Amino acid sequence: MHRNGYKGRKFGRENDQRRALLRGLMIALIEHHSINTTVAKAKEIRRPMEKLITLAKKGGLANRRLVIARLDSVTMGNYLVDAVAPNIKRNSGYLRITRTGFRAGDNAEMATISFVDEIKPIAKPAASSSSRAKSKTNTEAKEKTAKLPLKDKETK
């Protein structure tokens, strides 16, 4: 059988499992700025990850939403757009793959994939007090409605 129309590596997984694996690797790379994985997986996530970084560098609401949709994680999508992308000073070639040796169990070739530029972590903003106050008033209102006595049909 011919391989016409087949793209990418299969990793011995079904299509949805493969997409979930790559998405998880991309989220881990954004979160930790560097991950250790097999060379094949590192090479496979390089292209979609660089496309995501390019979208994040462009900015704008539509691009932010595309990044969030492709990562399937709102927090990591926003972190990529707000913290990681502004620290990247180049136009392409954002990631570096460094071969690190062979895994002990199955002798698979391992690699570290990381950002070429240094990424400075930003502090996460604390929740505003006004949103806390709103949530308290909403819960208090729910509690008051729950405490109201119910009228029985027998009392009428």
PDB file of C-alpha atoms in Angstrom:
ATOM      1  CA  MET A   1       0.000   0.000   0.000  1.00  0.00           C
ATOM      2  CA  HIS A   2       1.257   3.470  -0.832  1.00  0.00           C
ATOM      3  CA  ARG A   3       1.802   6.246   1.673  1.00  0.00           C
ATOM      4  CA  ASN A   4       0.121   8.837  -0.531  1.00  0.00           C
ATOM      5  CA  GLY A   5      -1.670  11.448   1.516  1.00  0.00           C
ATOM      6  CA  TYR A   6      -0.184  10.420   4.872  1.00  0.00           C
ATOM      7  CA  LYS A   7       1.490  13.213   6.824  1.00  0.00           C
ATOM      8  CA  GLY A   8       3.590  13.042   9.932  1.00  0.00           C
ATOM      9  CA  ARG A   9       4.660  10.240  12.223  1.00  0.00           C
ATOM     10  CA  LYS A  10       2.138   7.768  13.602  1.00  0.00           C
ATOM     11  CA  PHE A  11       3.739   6.923  16.992  1.00  0.00           C
ATOM     12  CA  GLY A  12       1.678   3.701  17.016  1.00  0.00           C
ATOM     13  CA  ARG A  13      -1.449   5.629  18.020  1.00  0.00           C
ATOM     14  CA  GLU A  14      -4.864   6.455  16.631  1.00  0.00           C
ATOM     15  CA  ASN A  15      -5.480   9.914  15.211  1.00  0.00           C
ATOM     16  CA  ASP A  16      -7.183  11.416  18.282  1.00  0.00           C
ATOM     17  CA  GLN A  17      -4.602   9.908  20.645  1.00  0.00           C
ATOM     18  CA  ARG A  18      -1.782  11.292  18.502  1.00  0.00           C
ATOM     19  CA  ARG A  19      -3.318  14.780  18.489  1.00  0.00           C
ATOM     20  CA  ALA A  20      -3.756  14.644  22.273  1.00  0.00           C
ATOM     21  CA  LEU A  21      -0.136  13.536  22.717  1.00  0.00           C
ATOM     22  CA  LEU A  22       1.221  16.394  20.604  1.00  0.00           C
ATOM     23  CA  ARG A  23      -1.086  18.910  22.283  1.00  0.00           C
ATOM     24  CA  GLY A  24       0.103  17.742  25.708  1.00  0.00           C
ATOM     25  CA  LEU A  25       3.742  18.045  24.655  1.00  0.00           C
ATOM     26  CA  MET A  26       3.154  21.590  23.362  1.00  0.00           C
ATOM     27  CA  ILE A  27       1.438  22.616  26.615  1.00  0.00           C
ATOM     28  CA  ALA A  28       4.317  21.140  28.648  1.00  0.00           C
ATOM     29  CA  LEU A  29       6.837  23.011  26.491  1.00  0.00           C
ATOM     30  CA  ILE A  30       5.044  26.316  27.038  1.00  0.00           C
ATOM     31  CA  GLU A  31       4.737  25.697  30.772  1.00  0.00           C
ATOM     32  CA  HIS A  32       8.289  24.472  31.461  1.00  0.00           C
ATOM     33  CA  HIS A  33      10.145  26.233  28.573  1.00  0.00           C
ATOM     34  CA  SER A  34      12.057  22.988  27.933  1.00  0.00           C
ATOM     35  CA  ILE A  35      11.085  19.306  27.824  1.00  0.00           C
ATOM     36  CA  ASN A  36      12.934  16.021  27.427  1.00  0.00           C
ATOM     37  CA  THR A  37      11.336  13.624  24.923  1.00  0.00           C
ATOM     38  CA  THR A  38      12.240  11.366  22.014  1.00  0.00           C
ATOM     39  CA  VAL A  39      13.812  12.893  18.913  1.00  0.00           C
ATOM     40  CA  ALA A  40      10.843  11.880  16.748  1.00  0.00           C
ATOM     41  CA  LYS A  41       8.319  13.581  19.066  1.00  0.00           C
ATOM     42  CA  ALA A  42      10.508  16.676  19.354  1.00  0.00           C
ATOM     43  CA  LYS A  43      10.757  16.955  15.569  1.00  0.00           C
ATOM     44  CA  GLU A  44       7.020  16.408  15.210  1.00  0.00           C
ATOM     45  CA  ILE A  45       5.968  19.193  17.619  1.00  0.00           C
ATOM     46  CA  ARG A  46       8.475  21.718  16.268  1.00  0.00           C
ATOM     47  CA  ARG A  47       6.426  22.777  13.231  1.00  0.00           C
ATOM     48  CA  PRO A  48       2.994  23.299  14.879  1.00  0.00           C
ATOM     49  CA  MET A  49       4.646  24.930  17.904  1.00  0.00           C
ATOM     50  CA  GLU A  50       6.515  27.440  15.766  1.00  0.00           C
ATOM     51  CA  LYS A  51       3.270  28.265  13.959  1.00  0.00           C
ATOM     52  CA  LEU A  52       1.575  28.861  17.329  1.00  0.00           C
ATOM     53  CA  ILE A  53       4.396  31.143  18.448  1.00  0.00           C
ATOM     54  CA  THR A  54       4.108  33.131  15.207  1.00  0.00           C
ATOM     55  CA  LEU A  55       0.361  33.572  15.822  1.00  0.00           C
ATOM     56  CA  ALA A  56       1.030  34.612  19.420  1.00  0.00           C
ATOM     57  CA  LYS A  57       3.652  37.155  18.315  1.00  0.00           C
ATOM     58  CA  LYS A  58       1.160  38.779  15.920  1.00  0.00           C
ATOM     59  CA  GLY A  59      -1.219  39.343  18.817  1.00  0.00           C
ATOM     60  CA  GLY A  60      -4.817  40.447  18.511  1.00  0.00           C
ATOM     61  CA  LEU A  61      -7.996  38.815  19.706  1.00  0.00           C
ATOM     62  CA  ALA A  62      -8.491  36.509  16.716  1.00  0.00           C
ATOM     63  CA  ASN A  63      -4.944  35.142  16.935  1.00  0.00           C
ATOM     64  CA  ARG A  64      -5.274  34.699  20.721  1.00  0.00           C
ATOM     65  CA  ARG A  65      -8.440  32.675  20.178  1.00  0.00           C
ATOM     66  CA  LEU A  66      -6.736  30.534  17.517  1.00  0.00           C
ATOM     67  CA  VAL A  67      -3.854  29.788  19.895  1.00  0.00           C
ATOM     68  CA  ILE A  68      -6.267  28.863  22.697  1.00  0.00           C
ATOM     69  CA  ALA A  69      -8.296  26.647  20.359  1.00  0.00           C
ATOM     70  CA  ARG A  70      -5.248  24.785  19.070  1.00  0.00           C
ATOM     71  CA  LEU A  71      -3.829  24.241  22.562  1.00  0.00           C
ATOM     72  CA  ASP A  72      -7.243  23.514  24.097  1.00  0.00           C
ATOM     73  CA  SER A  73      -6.052  25.331  27.224  1.00  0.00           C
ATOM     74  CA  VAL A  74      -7.077  28.891  28.031  1.00  0.00           C
ATOM     75  CA  THR A  75      -4.403  29.463  30.671  1.00  0.00           C
ATOM     76  CA  MET A  76      -1.519  28.165  28.547  1.00  0.00           C
ATOM     77  CA  GLY A  77      -2.801  30.015  25.467  1.00  0.00           C
ATOM     78  CA  ASN A  78      -2.935  33.296  27.343  1.00  0.00           C
ATOM     79  CA  TYR A  79       0.468  32.612  28.909  1.00  0.00           C
ATOM     80  CA  LEU A  80       1.956  31.993  25.455  1.00  0.00           C
ATOM     81  CA  VAL A  81       0.517  35.236  24.071  1.00  0.00           C
ATOM     82  CA  ASP A  82       1.199  37.415  27.134  1.00  0.00           C
ATOM     83  CA  ALA A  83       4.489  36.101  28.533  1.00  0.00           C
ATOM     84  CA  VAL A  84       6.339  33.889  26.074  1.00  0.00           C
ATOM     85  CA  ALA A  85       5.788  35.601  22.708  1.00  0.00           C
ATOM     86  CA  PRO A  86       6.927  39.113  23.787  1.00  0.00           C
ATOM     87  CA  ASN A  87      10.245  37.646  25.028  1.00  0.00           C
ATOM     88  CA  ILE A  88      11.060  36.091  21.645  1.00  0.00           C
ATOM     89  CA  LYS A  89      13.144  38.489  19.558  1.00  0.00           C
ATOM     90  CA  ARG A  90      13.511  36.487  16.320  1.00  0.00           C
ATOM     91  CA  ASN A  91      11.223  36.049  13.299  1.00  0.00           C
ATOM     92  CA  SER A  92      11.507  32.266  12.987  1.00  0.00           C
ATOM     93  CA  GLY A  93      13.466  29.336  14.377  1.00  0.00           C
ATOM     94  CA  TYR A  94      12.097  29.745  17.888  1.00  0.00           C
ATOM     95  CA  LEU A  95      12.905  26.225  19.102  1.00  0.00           C
ATOM     96  CA  ARG A  96      16.114  24.244  19.564  1.00  0.00           C
ATOM     97  CA  ILE A  97      16.354  20.441  19.577  1.00  0.00           C
ATOM     98  CA  THR A  98      19.419  19.043  21.326  1.00  0.00           C
ATOM     99  CA  ARG A  99      20.087  15.294  21.267  1.00  0.00           C
ATOM    100  CA  THR A 100      20.812  14.027  24.766  1.00  0.00           C
ATOM    101  CA  GLY A 101      21.580  10.326  24.353  1.00  0.00           C
ATOM    102  CA  PHE A 102      19.593   7.096  24.525  1.00  0.00           C
ATOM    103  CA  ARG A 103      16.867   5.961  26.917  1.00  0.00           C
ATOM    104  CA  ALA A 104      17.855   3.055  29.155  1.00  0.00           C
ATOM    105  CA  GLY A 105      14.715   0.939  28.715  1.00  0.00           C
ATOM    106  CA  ASP A 106      14.251   0.736  24.953  1.00  0.00           C
ATOM    107  CA  ASN A 107      17.332   2.566  23.626  1.00  0.00           C
ATOM    108  CA  ALA A 108      15.190   5.279  22.018  1.00  0.00           C
ATOM    109  CA  GLU A 109      17.126   8.406  21.058  1.00  0.00           C
ATOM    110  CA  MET A 110      16.232  11.249  23.422  1.00  0.00           C
ATOM    111  CA  ALA A 111      16.299  14.990  22.873  1.00  0.00           C
ATOM    112  CA  THR A 112      15.613  18.216  24.722  1.00  0.00           C
ATOM    113  CA  ILE A 113      13.433  20.752  22.938  1.00  0.00           C
ATOM    114  CA  SER A 114      13.572  24.300  24.281  1.00  0.00           C
ATOM    115  CA  PHE A 115      13.183  27.930  23.274  1.00  0.00           C
ATOM    116  CA  VAL A 116      16.241  29.539  21.680  1.00  0.00           C
ATOM    117  CA  ASP A 117      15.615  32.873  23.421  1.00  0.00           C
ATOM    118  CA  GLU A 118      15.540  33.221  27.195  1.00  0.00           C
ATOM    119  CA  ILE A 119      11.963  33.379  28.509  1.00  0.00           C
ATOM    120  CA  LYS A 120      11.540  35.469  31.634  1.00  0.00           C
ATOM    121  CA  PRO A 121       8.670  34.206  33.808  1.00  0.00           C
ATOM    122  CA  ILE A 122       6.024  36.744  34.781  1.00  0.00           C
ATOM    123  CA  ALA A 123       4.148  36.823  38.052  1.00  0.00           C
ATOM    124  CA  LYS A 124       0.544  35.768  37.791  1.00  0.00           C
ATOM    125  CA  PRO A 125      -1.825  38.606  38.733  1.00  0.00           C
ATOM    126  CA  ALA A 126      -3.794  38.118  41.928  1.00  0.00           C
ATOM    127  CA  ALA A 127      -7.565  37.872  41.720  1.00  0.00           C
ATOM    128  CA  SER A 128      -9.143  41.289  42.065  1.00  0.00           C
ATOM    129  CA  SER A 129     -11.066  42.029  45.227  1.00  0.00           C
ATOM    130  CA  SER A 130     -14.076  43.304  43.264  1.00  0.00           C
ATOM    131  CA  SER A 131     -14.601  39.913  41.614  1.00  0.00           C
ATOM    132  CA  ARG A 132     -14.397  38.269  45.030  1.00  0.00           C
ATOM    133  CA  ALA A 133     -16.990  40.671  46.392  1.00  0.00           C
ATOM    134  CA  LYS A 134     -19.315  39.914  43.478  1.00  0.00           C
ATOM    135  CA  SER A 135     -18.967  36.191  44.021  1.00  0.00           C
ATOM    136  CA  LYS A 136     -19.727  36.604  47.729  1.00  0.00           C
ATOM    137  CA  THR A 137     -22.886  38.570  47.020  1.00  0.00           C
ATOM    138  CA  ASN A 138     -24.025  35.951  44.516  1.00  0.00           C
ATOM    139  CA  THR A 139     -23.511  33.126  46.999  1.00  0.00           C
ATOM    140  CA  GLU A 140     -25.233  35.117  49.758  1.00  0.00           C
ATOM    141  CA  ALA A 141     -28.244  35.691  47.498  1.00  0.00           C
ATOM    142  CA  LYS A 142     -28.403  31.975  46.713  1.00  0.00           C
ATOM    143  CA  GLU A 143     -28.242  31.132  50.423  1.00  0.00           C
ATOM    144  CA  LYS A 144     -31.094  33.560  51.204  1.00  0.00           C
ATOM    145  CA  THR A 145     -33.321  32.049  48.546  1.00  0.00           C
ATOM    146  CA  ALA A 146     -32.489  28.581  49.817  1.00  0.00           C
ATOM    147  CA  LYS A 147     -33.478  29.537  53.390  1.00  0.00           C
ATOM    148  CA  LEU A 148     -36.918  30.869  52.448  1.00  0.00           C
ATOM    149  CA  PRO A 149     -39.641  28.585  53.775  1.00  0.00           C
ATOM    150  CA  LEU A 150     -41.643  26.731  51.172  1.00  0.00           C
ATOM    151  CA  LYS A 151     -45.395  26.982  51.320  1.00  0.00           C
ATOM    152  CA  ASP A 152     -47.069  23.635  51.472  1.00  0.00           C
ATOM    153  CA  LYS A 153     -50.316  22.910  49.695  1.00  0.00           C
ATOM    154  CA  GLU A 154     -51.806  21.797  53.015  1.00  0.00           C
ATOM    155  CA  THR A 155     -51.457  25.243  54.605  1.00  0.00           C
ATOM    156  CA  LYS A 156     -53.670  26.864  51.970  1.00  0.00           C
TER     157      LYS A 156
END
